[in-house]
Tab-separated table of C-alpha atoms in Angstrom:
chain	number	residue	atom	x	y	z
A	913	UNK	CA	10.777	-20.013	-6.863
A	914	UNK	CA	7.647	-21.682	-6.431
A	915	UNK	CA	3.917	-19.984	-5.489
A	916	UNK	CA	4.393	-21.341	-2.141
A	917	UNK	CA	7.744	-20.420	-1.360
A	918	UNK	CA	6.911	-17.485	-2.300
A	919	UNK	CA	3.983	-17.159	-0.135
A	920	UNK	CA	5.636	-18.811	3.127
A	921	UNK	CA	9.088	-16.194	2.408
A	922	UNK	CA	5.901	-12.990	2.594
A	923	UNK	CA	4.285	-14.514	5.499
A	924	UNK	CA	8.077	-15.238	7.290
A	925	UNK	CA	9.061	-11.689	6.673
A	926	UNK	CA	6.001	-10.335	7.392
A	927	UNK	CA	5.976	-12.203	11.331
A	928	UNK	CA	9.511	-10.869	11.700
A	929	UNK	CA	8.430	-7.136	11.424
A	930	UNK	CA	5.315	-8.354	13.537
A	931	UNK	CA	7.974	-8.807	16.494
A	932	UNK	CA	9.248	-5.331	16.451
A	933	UNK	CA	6.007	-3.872	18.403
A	934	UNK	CA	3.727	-3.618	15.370
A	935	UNK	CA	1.151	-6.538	15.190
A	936	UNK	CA	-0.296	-4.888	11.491
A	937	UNK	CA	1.901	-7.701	9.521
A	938	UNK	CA	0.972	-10.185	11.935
A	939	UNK	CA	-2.624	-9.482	11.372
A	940	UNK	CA	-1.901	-9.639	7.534
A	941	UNK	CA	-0.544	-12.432	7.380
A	942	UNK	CA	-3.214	-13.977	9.453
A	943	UNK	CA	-6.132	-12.667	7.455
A	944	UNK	CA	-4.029	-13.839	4.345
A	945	UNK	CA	-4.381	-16.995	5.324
A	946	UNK	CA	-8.174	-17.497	6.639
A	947	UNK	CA	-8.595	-15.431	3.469
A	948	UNK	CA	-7.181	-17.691	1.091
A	949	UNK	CA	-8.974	-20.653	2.799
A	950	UNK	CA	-12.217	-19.041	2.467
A	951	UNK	CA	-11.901	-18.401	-0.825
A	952	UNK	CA	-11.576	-21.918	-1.383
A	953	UNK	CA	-13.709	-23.597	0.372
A	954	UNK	CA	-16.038	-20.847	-1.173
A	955	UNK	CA	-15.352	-21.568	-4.741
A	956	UNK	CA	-16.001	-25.482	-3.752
A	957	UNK	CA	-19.302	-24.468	-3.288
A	958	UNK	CA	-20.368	-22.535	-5.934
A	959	UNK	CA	-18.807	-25.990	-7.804
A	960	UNK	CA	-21.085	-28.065	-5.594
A	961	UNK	CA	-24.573	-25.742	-6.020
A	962	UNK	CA	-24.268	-24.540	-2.248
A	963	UNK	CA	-24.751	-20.985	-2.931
A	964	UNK	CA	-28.373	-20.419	-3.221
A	965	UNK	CA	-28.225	-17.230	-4.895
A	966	UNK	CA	-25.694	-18.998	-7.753
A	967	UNK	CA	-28.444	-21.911	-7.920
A	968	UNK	CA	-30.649	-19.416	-8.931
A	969	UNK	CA	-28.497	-17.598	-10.876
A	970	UNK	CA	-27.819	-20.523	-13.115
A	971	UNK	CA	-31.482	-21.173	-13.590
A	972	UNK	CA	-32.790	-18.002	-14.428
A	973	UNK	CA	-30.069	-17.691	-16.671
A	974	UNK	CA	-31.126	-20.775	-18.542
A	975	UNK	CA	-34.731	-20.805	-18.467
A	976	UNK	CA	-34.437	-17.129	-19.945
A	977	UNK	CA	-31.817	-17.887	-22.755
A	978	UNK	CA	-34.701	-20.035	-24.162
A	979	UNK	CA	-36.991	-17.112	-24.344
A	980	UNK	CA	-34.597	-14.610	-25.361
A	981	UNK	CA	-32.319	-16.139	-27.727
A	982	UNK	CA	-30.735	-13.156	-29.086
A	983	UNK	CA	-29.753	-12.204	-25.716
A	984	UNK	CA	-27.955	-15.986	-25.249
A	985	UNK	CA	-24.345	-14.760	-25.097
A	986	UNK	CA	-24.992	-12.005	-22.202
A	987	UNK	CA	-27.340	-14.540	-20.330
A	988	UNK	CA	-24.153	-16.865	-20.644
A	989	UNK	CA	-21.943	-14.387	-19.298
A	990	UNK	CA	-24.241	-13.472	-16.204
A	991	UNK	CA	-24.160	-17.360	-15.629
A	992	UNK	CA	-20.510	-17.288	-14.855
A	993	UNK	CA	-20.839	-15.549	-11.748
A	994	UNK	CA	-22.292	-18.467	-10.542
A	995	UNK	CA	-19.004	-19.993	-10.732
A	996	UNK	CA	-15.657	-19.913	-9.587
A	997	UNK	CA	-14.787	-18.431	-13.910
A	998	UNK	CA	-17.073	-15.007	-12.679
A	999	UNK	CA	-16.062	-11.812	-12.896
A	1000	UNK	CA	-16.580	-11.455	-8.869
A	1001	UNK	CA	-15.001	-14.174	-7.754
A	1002	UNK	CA	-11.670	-13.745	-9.844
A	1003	UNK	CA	-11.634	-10.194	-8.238
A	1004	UNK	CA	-11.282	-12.101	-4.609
A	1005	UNK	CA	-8.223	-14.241	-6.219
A	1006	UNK	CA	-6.736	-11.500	-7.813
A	1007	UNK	CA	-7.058	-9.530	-4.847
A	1008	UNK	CA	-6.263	-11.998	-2.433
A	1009	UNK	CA	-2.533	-12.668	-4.470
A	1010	UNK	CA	-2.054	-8.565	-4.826
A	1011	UNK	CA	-2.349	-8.797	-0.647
A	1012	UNK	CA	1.107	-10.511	-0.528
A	1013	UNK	CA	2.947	-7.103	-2.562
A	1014	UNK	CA	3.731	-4.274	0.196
A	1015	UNK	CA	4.110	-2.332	-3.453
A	1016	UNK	CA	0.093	-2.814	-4.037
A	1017	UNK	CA	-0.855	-0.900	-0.996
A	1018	UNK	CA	0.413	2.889	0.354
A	1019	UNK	CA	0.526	1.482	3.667
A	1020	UNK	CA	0.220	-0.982	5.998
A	1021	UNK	CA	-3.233	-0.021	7.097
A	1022	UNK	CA	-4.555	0.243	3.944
A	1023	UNK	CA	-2.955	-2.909	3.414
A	1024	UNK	CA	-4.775	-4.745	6.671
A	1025	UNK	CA	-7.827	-3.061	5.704
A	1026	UNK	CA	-7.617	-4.432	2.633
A	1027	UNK	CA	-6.954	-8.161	3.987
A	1028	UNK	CA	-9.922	-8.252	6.415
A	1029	UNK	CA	-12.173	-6.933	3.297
A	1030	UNK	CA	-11.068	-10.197	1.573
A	1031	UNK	CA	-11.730	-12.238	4.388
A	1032	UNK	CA	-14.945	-11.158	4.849
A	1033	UNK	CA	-15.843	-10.543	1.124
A	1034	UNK	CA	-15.094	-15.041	0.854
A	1035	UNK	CA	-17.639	-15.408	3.370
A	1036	UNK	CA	-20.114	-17.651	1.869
A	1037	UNK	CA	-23.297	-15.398	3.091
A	1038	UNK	CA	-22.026	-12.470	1.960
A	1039	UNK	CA	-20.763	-13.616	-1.540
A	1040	UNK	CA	-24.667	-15.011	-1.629
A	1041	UNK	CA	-26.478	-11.479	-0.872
A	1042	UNK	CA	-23.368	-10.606	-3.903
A	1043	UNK	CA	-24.890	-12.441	-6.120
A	1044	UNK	CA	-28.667	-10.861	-5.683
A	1045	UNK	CA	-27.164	-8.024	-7.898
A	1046	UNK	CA	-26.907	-9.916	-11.289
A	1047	UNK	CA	-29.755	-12.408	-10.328
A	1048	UNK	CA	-32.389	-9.222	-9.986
A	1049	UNK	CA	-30.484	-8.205	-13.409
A	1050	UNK	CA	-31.889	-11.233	-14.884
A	1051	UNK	CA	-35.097	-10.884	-13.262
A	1052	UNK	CA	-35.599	-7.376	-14.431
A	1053	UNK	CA	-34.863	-8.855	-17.911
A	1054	UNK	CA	-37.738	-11.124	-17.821
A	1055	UNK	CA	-40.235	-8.274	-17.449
A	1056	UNK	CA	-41.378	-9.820	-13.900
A	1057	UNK	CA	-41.795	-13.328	-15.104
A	1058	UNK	CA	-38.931	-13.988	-12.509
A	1059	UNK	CA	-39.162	-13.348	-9.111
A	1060	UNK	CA	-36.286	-10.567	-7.598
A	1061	UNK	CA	-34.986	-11.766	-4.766
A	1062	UNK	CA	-32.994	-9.956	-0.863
A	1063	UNK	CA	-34.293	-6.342	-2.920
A	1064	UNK	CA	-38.125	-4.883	-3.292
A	1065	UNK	CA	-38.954	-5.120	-6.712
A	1066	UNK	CA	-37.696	-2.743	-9.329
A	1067	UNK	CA	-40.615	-0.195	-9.027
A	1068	UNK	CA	-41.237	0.091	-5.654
A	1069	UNK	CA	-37.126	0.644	-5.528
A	1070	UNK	CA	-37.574	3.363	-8.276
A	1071	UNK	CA	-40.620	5.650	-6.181
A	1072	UNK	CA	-38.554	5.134	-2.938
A	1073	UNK	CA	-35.514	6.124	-3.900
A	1074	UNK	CA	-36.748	8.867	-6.551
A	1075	UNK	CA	-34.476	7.043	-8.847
A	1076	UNK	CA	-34.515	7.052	-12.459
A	1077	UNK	CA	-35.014	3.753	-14.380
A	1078	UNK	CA	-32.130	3.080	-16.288
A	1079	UNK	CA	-33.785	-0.281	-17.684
A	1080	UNK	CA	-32.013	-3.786	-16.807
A	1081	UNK	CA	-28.122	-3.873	-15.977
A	1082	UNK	CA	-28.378	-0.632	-13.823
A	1083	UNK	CA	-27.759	-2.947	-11.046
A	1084	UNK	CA	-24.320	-3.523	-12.384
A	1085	UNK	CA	-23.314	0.044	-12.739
A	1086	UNK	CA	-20.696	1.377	-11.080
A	1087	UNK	CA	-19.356	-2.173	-10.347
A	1088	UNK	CA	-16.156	-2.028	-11.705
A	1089	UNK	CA	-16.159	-5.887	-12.486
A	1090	UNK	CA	-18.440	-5.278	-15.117
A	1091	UNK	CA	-16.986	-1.996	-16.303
A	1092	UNK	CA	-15.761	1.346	-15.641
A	1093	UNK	CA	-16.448	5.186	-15.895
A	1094	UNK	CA	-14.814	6.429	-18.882
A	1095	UNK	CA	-14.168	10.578	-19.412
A	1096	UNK	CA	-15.702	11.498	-23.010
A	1097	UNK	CA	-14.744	13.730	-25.484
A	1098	UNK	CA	-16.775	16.574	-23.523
A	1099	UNK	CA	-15.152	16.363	-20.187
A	1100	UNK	CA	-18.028	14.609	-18.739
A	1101	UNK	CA	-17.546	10.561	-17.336
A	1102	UNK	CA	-19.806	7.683	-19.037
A	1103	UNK	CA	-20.314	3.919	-18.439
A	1104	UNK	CA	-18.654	1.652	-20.467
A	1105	UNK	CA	-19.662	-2.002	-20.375
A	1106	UNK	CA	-16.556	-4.850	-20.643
A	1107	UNK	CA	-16.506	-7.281	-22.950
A	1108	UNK	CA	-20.258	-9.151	-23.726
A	1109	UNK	CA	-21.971	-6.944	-21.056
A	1110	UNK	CA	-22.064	-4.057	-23.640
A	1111	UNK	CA	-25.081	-6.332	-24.981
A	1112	UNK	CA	-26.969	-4.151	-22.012
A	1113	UNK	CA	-26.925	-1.128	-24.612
A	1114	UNK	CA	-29.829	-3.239	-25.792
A	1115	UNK	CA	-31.625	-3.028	-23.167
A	1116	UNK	CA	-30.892	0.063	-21.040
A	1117	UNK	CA	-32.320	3.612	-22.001
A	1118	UNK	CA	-29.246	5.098	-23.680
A	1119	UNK	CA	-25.870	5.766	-22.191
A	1120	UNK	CA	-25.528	6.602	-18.498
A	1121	UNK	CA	-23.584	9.425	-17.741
A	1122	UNK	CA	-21.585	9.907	-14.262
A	1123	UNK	CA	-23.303	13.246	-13.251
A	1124	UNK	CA	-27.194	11.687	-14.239
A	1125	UNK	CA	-26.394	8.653	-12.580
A	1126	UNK	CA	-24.689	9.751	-9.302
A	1127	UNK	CA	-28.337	11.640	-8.269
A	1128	UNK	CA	-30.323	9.660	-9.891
A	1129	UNK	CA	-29.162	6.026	-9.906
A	1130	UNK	CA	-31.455	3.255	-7.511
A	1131	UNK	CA	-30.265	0.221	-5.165
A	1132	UNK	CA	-28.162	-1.940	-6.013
A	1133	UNK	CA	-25.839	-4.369	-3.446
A	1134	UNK	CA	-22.917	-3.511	-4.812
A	1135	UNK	CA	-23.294	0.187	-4.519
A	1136	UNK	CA	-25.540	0.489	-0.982
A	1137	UNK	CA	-24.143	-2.666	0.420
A	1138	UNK	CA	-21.049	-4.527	-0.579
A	1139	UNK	CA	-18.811	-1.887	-2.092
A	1140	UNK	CA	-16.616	-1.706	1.206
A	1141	UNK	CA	-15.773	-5.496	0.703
A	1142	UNK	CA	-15.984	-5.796	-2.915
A	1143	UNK	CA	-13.938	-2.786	-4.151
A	1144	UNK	CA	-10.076	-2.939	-3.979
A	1145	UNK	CA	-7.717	0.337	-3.296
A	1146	UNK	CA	-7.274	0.554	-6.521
A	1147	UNK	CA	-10.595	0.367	-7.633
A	1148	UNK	CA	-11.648	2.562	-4.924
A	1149	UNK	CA	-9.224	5.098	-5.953
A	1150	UNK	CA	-10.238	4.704	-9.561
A	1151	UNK	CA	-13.928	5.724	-8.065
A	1152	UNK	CA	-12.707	8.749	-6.011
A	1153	UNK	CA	-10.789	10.411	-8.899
A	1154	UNK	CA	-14.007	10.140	-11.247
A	1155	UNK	CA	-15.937	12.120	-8.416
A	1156	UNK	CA	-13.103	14.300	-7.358
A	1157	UNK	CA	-13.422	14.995	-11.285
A	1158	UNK	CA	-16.957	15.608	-11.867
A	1159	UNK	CA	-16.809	17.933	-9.059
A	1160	UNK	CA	-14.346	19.960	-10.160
A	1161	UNK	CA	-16.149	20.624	-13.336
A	1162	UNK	CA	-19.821	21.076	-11.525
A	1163	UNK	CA	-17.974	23.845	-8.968
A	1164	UNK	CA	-16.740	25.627	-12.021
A	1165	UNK	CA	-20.473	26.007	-13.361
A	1166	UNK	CA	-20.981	27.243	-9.873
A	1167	UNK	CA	-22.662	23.974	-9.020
A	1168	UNK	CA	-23.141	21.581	-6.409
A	1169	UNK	CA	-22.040	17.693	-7.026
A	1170	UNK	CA	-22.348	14.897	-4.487
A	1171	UNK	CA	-21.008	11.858	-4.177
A	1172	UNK	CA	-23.259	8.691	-5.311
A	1173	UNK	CA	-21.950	7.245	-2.222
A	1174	UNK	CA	-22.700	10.188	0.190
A	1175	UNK	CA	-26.718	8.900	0.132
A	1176	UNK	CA	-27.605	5.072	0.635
A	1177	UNK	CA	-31.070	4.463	-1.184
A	1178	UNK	CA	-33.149	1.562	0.348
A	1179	UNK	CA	-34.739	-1.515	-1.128
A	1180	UNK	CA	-32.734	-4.551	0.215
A	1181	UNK	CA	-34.588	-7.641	2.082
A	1182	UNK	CA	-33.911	-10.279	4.003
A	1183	UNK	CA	-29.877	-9.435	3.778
A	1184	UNK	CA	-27.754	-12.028	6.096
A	1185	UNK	CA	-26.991	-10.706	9.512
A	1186	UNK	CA	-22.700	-10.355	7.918
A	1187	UNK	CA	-24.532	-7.706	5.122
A	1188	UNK	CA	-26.452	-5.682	7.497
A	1189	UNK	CA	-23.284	-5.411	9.936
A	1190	UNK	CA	-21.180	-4.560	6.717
A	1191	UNK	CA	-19.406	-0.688	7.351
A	1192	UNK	CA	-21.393	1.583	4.855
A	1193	UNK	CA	-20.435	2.012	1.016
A	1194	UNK	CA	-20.003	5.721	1.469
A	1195	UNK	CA	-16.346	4.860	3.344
A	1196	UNK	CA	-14.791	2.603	0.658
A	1197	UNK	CA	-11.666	4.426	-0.078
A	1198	UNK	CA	-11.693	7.359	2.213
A	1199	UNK	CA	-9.489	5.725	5.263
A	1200	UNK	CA	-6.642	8.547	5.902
A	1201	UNK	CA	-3.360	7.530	3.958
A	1202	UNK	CA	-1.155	8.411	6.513
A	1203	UNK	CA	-2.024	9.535	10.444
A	1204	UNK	CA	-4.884	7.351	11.038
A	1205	UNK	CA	-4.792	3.732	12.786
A	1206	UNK	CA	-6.927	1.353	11.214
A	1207	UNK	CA	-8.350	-0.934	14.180
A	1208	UNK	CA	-9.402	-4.544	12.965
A	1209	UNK	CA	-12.715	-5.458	14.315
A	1210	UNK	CA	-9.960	-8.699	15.380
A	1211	UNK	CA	-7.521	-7.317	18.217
A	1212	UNK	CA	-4.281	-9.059	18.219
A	1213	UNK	CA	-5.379	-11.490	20.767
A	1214	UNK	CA	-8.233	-12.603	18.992
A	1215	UNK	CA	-9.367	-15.966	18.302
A	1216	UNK	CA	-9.500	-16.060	13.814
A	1217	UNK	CA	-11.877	-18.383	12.747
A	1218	UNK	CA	-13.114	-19.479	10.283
A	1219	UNK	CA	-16.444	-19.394	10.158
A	1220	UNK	CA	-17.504	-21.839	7.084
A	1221	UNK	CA	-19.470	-24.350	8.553
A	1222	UNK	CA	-21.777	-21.663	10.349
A	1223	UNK	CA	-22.170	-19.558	6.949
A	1224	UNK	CA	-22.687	-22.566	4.661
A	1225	UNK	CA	-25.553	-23.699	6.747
A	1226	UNK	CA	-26.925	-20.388	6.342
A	1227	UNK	CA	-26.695	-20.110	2.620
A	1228	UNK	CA	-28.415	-23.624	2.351
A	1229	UNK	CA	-31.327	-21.473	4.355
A	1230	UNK	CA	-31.178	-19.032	1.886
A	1231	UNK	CA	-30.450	-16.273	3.980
């Protein structure tokens, strides 16, 4: 069977249980497909340099591979979030074709909650104020030669949070397109780079440890911001057993161990208006498995639209 049978048979079945009194696959479905759309007409943009933050992504990227040649091949791979071949963009098409799998999801709330996050992840403002995150790891690179941009700069971010400066790339930890927390030999979780990021070894101040981090890390997006959009169930769940984890072994010491979620540190500027009305990091992946209705900020009535032309305008502002 093709893709798109495939796809029209999910949506078919999906409207079917939508007429027995529960609108949730309705919904789905819907979201599947403004999702889908906005993904691209979003990934025609980044083609077409209508993403500010990717413009600028791709030109820091180059004028610094000049100056740092031996740092080329990471530079290179930061540059690919500008595109539709990044690392956060493929996560919104993976996603977005894991939506379509009842299997993927222990429920069909988690499963709508999980649609409208892709919908709104696609927007083009919001994938924009995404992009700040490597963009500011670039500029941090270039010892303030290159301006930060939608953040206060990287010492100001450091006194007001009472964070600890992990040197350039923290902004990328914890984002598990870029890596994940693994356990070491000692019990205790550590960051582990993918692929060409590890090239951040380089530059960072020794390997960051879960427990060090989780008090002490700064502001990033991802982590303050755009986790709730840009994390999947599975990645959220990924998260939550790493904490669960660490506090387990902190409560045997007789210890206290919060969350790195549970406090959001400041430093963001000029976010678009779809950031600042974002739900807050700290609830990515703690939506009850089982008793609680998730309510769509769409009722069933709602008018779904897309809202492209509106958010491209205001990425060409450079919201």
């Amino acid at each position: 069977m093709t893709a798109m049978f495939i796809r029209v048979l999910t949506l078919t079945l999906l409207m079917t249980l939508a007429g027995c009194g529960d609108d949730r696959p309705e919904r789905i479905a819907q979201f599947q497909q403004l999702a889908g759309q906005r993904i691209d007409t979003l990934g025609q943009m980044l083609d077409s340099g209508q993403v500010r933050n990717a413009t600028l992504l791709k030109q820091y990227t180059s004028i610094l591979a000049k100056q740092q040649t031996e740092m080329a091949p990471l530079l290179d791979e930061l540059a690919k979030d500008a595109t539709p071949k990044g690392p956060m963009f493929t996560s919104l098409v993976r996603r977005a074709a894991e939506l379509g799998d009842p299997n993927n999801f222990v429920d069909l709330d988690q499963q709508l909650a999980e649609a409208e996050n892709i919908y709104h992840a696609a927007d083009p403002s919001l994938f924009n104020d995404m992009l700040s995150d490597p963009l500011n790891v670039v500029a941090d690179m270039s010892n303030g030669a290159l301006a930060r941009v939608n953040s206060i700069s990287r010492e100001a971010s450091a006194l007001a949070n009472g964070a600890e400066d992990f040197g350039p790339g923290s902004q990328l930890v914890g984002n598990p397109n870029y890596g994940s927390w693994q356990t070491g030999s000692n019990g205790m979780s550590f960051w582990a780079w993918y692929g060409m990021y590890s090239m951040f070894s380089n530059v960072m101040r020794g390997p960051i440890g879960y427990d060090r981090w989780s008090s002490r890390r700064n502001y990033s997006y991802y982590n303050d911001v755009g986790r709730y959009r840009y994390t999947s169930p599975k990645q959220a769940s990924a998260q939550n057993k790493t904490f669960e984890r660490t506090k387990k072994q902190f409560n045997s010491q007789g210890k206290r161990f919060d969350s790195p979620y549970a406090k959001s540190r400041s430093g963001s500027t000029s976010l678009s208006r779809q950031s600042t009305s974002t739900p807050k990091a700290s609830s990515t992946g703690t939506r009850s498995k089982t008793n609680s209705k998730f309510r769509s900020n769409y009722s069933k009535n709602s008018n779904f639209r897309n809202s492209n032309s509106r958010t491209t305008r205001g990425v060409r502002r450079g919201k």
